[in-house]
mmCIF file of C-alpha atoms in Angstrom:
data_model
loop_
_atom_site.group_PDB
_atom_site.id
_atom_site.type_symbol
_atom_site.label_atom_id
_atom_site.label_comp_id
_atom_site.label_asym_id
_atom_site.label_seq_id
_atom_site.Cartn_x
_atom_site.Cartn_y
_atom_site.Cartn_z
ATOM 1 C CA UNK A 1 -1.756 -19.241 -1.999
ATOM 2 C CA UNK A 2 -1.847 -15.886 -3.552
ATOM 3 C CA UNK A 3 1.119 -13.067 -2.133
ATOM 4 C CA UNK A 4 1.100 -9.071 -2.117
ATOM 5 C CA UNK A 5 4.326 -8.074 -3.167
ATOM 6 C CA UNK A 6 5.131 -4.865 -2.717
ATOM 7 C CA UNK A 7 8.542 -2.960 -4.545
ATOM 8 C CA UNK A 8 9.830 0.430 -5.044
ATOM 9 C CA UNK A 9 11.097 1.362 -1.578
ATOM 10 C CA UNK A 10 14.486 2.643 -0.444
ATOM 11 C CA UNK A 11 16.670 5.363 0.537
ATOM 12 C CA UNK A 12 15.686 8.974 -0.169
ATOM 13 C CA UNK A 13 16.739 12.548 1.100
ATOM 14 C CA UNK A 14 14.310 14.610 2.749
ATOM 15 C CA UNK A 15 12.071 16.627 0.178
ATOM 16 C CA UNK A 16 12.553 13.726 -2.399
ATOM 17 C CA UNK A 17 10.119 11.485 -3.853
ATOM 18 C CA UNK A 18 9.354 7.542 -3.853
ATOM 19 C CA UNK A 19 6.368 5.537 -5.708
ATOM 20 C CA UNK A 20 5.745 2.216 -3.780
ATOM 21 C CA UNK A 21 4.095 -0.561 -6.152
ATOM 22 C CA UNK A 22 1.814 -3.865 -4.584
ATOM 23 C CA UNK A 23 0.344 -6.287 -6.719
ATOM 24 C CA UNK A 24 -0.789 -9.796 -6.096
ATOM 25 C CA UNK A 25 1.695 -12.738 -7.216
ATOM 26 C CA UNK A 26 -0.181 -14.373 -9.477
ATOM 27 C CA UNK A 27 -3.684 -13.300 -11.221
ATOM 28 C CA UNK A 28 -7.070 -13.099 -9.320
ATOM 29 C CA UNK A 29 -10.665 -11.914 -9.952
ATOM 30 C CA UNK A 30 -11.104 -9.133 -8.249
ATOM 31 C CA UNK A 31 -9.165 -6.745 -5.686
ATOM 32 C CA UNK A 32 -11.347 -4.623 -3.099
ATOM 33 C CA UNK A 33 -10.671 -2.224 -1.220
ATOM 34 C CA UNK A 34 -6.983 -1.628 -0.793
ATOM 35 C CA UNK A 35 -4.826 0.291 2.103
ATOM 36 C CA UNK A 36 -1.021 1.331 2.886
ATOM 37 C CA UNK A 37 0.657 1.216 6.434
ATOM 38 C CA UNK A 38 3.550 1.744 7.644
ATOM 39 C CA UNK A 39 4.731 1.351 10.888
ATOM 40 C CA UNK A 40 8.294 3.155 12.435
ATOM 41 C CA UNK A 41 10.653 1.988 14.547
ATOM 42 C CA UNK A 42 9.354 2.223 18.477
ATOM 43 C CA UNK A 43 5.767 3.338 17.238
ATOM 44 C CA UNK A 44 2.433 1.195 16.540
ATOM 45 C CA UNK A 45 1.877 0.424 12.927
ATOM 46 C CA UNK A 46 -0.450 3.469 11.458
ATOM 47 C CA UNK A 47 -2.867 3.627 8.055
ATOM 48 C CA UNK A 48 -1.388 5.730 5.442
ATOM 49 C CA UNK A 49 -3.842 5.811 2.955
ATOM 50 C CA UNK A 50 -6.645 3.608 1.559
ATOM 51 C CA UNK A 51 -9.072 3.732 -1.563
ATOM 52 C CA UNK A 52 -11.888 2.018 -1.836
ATOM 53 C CA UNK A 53 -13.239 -0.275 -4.699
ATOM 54 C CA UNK A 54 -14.851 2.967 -6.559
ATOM 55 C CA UNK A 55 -11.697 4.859 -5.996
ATOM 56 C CA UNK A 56 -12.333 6.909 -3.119
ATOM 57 C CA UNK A 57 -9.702 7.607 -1.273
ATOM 58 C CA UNK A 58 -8.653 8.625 2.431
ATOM 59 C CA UNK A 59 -5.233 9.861 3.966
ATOM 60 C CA UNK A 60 -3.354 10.109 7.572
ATOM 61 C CA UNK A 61 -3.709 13.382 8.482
ATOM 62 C CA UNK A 62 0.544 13.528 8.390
ATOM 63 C CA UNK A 63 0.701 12.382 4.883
ATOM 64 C CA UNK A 64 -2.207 14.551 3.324
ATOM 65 C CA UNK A 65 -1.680 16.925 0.569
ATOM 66 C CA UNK A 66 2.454 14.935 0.051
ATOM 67 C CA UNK A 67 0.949 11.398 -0.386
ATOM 68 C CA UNK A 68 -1.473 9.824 -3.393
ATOM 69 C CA UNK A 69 -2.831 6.280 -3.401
ATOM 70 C CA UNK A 70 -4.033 5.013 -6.959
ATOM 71 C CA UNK A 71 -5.133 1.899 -8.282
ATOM 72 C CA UNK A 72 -5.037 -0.146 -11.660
ATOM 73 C CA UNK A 73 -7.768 -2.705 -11.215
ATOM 74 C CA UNK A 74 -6.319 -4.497 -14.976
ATOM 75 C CA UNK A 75 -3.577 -5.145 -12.910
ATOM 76 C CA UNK A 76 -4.632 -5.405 -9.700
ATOM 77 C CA UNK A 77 -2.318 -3.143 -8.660
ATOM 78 C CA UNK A 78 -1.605 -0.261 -5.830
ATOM 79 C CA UNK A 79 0.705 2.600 -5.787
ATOM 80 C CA UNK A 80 1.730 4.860 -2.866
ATOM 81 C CA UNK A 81 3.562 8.486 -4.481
ATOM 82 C CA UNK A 82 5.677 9.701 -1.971
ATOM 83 C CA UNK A 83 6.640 13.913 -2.381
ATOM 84 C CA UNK A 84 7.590 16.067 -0.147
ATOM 85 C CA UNK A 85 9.494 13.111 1.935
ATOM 86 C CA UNK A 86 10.501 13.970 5.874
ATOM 87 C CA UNK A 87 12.686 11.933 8.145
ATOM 88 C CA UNK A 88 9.556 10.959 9.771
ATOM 89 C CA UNK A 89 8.352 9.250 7.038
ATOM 90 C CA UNK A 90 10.793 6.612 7.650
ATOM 91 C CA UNK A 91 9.154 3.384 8.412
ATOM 92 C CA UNK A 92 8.473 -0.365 6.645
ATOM 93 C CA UNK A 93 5.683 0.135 4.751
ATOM 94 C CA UNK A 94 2.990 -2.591 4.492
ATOM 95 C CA UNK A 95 0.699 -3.221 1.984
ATOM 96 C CA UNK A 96 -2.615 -4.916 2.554
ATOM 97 C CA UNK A 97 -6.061 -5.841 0.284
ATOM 98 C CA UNK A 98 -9.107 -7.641 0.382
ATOM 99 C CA UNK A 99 -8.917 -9.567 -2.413
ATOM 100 C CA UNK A 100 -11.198 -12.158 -4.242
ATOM 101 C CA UNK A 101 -9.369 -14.949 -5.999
ATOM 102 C CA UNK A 102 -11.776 -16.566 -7.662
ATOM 103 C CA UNK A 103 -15.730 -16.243 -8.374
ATOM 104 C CA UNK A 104 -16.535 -18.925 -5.758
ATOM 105 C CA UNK A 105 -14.700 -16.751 -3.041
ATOM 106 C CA UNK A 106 -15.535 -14.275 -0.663
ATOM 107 C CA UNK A 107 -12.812 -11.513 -0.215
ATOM 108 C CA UNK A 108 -10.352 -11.884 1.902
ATOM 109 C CA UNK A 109 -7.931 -10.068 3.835
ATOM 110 C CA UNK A 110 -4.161 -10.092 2.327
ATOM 111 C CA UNK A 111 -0.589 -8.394 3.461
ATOM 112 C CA UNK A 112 2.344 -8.026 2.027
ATOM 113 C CA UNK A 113 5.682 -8.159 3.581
ATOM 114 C CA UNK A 114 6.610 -4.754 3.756
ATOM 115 C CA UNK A 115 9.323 -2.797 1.987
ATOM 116 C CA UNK A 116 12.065 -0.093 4.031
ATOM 117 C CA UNK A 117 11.151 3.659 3.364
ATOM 118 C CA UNK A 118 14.307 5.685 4.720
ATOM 119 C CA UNK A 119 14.089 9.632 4.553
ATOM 120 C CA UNK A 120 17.627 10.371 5.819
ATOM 121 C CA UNK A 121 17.692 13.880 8.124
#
């Protein structure tokens, strides 16, 4: 049963910057299109960012311009850079993939288990 793991999150003061990491736990064939969430306390969970398998990417209006998705598809790997960080920016962030594990598979859906993002005011 393949994992996203995601890593780099943590306590930052507004302005600062953060790079959130996901990657599967163990090695697959091929990772699709991938997306970051996040989801504050007393508020639904909202997309972030996504980028699709040709690296195309699209951003939350509230995060555009301060917030760049990226991919390593080597690694099978997605980053989230944080500038520009506001107290409102606090949430977990979640991310989730389609992913392929292994040539005889169709994509599926994946998520990870979220990492704390705290922008203190």
């Amino acid at each position: 049963q393949v994992q996203l793991v995601e890593s780099g999150g943590g306590w930052v003061q507004p302005g600062g910057s953060l790079r959130l990491s996901c990657a599967p736990s163990r090695r697959i064939y091929i990772a699709y299109a991938m997306r970051w969430y996040r989801q504050a306390p007393g508020k639904q969970r909202e997309l972030v960012a996504g980028i699709d398998t040709d690296g195309t990417t699209d951003y939350a209006d509230s995060v555009k311009g301060r917030f760049t998705i990226s991919r390593d598809d080597a690694k099978k790997t997605v980053y989230l850079q944080m500038n520009g960080l506001k107290p409102e920016d606090t949430a977990v962030y979640y991310c989730n993939g389609n992913l392929r594990e292994y040539t005889f598979n169709s994509g599926t859906e994946y998520w990870g288990q979220g990492t704390q993002v705290t922008v203190s005011s």
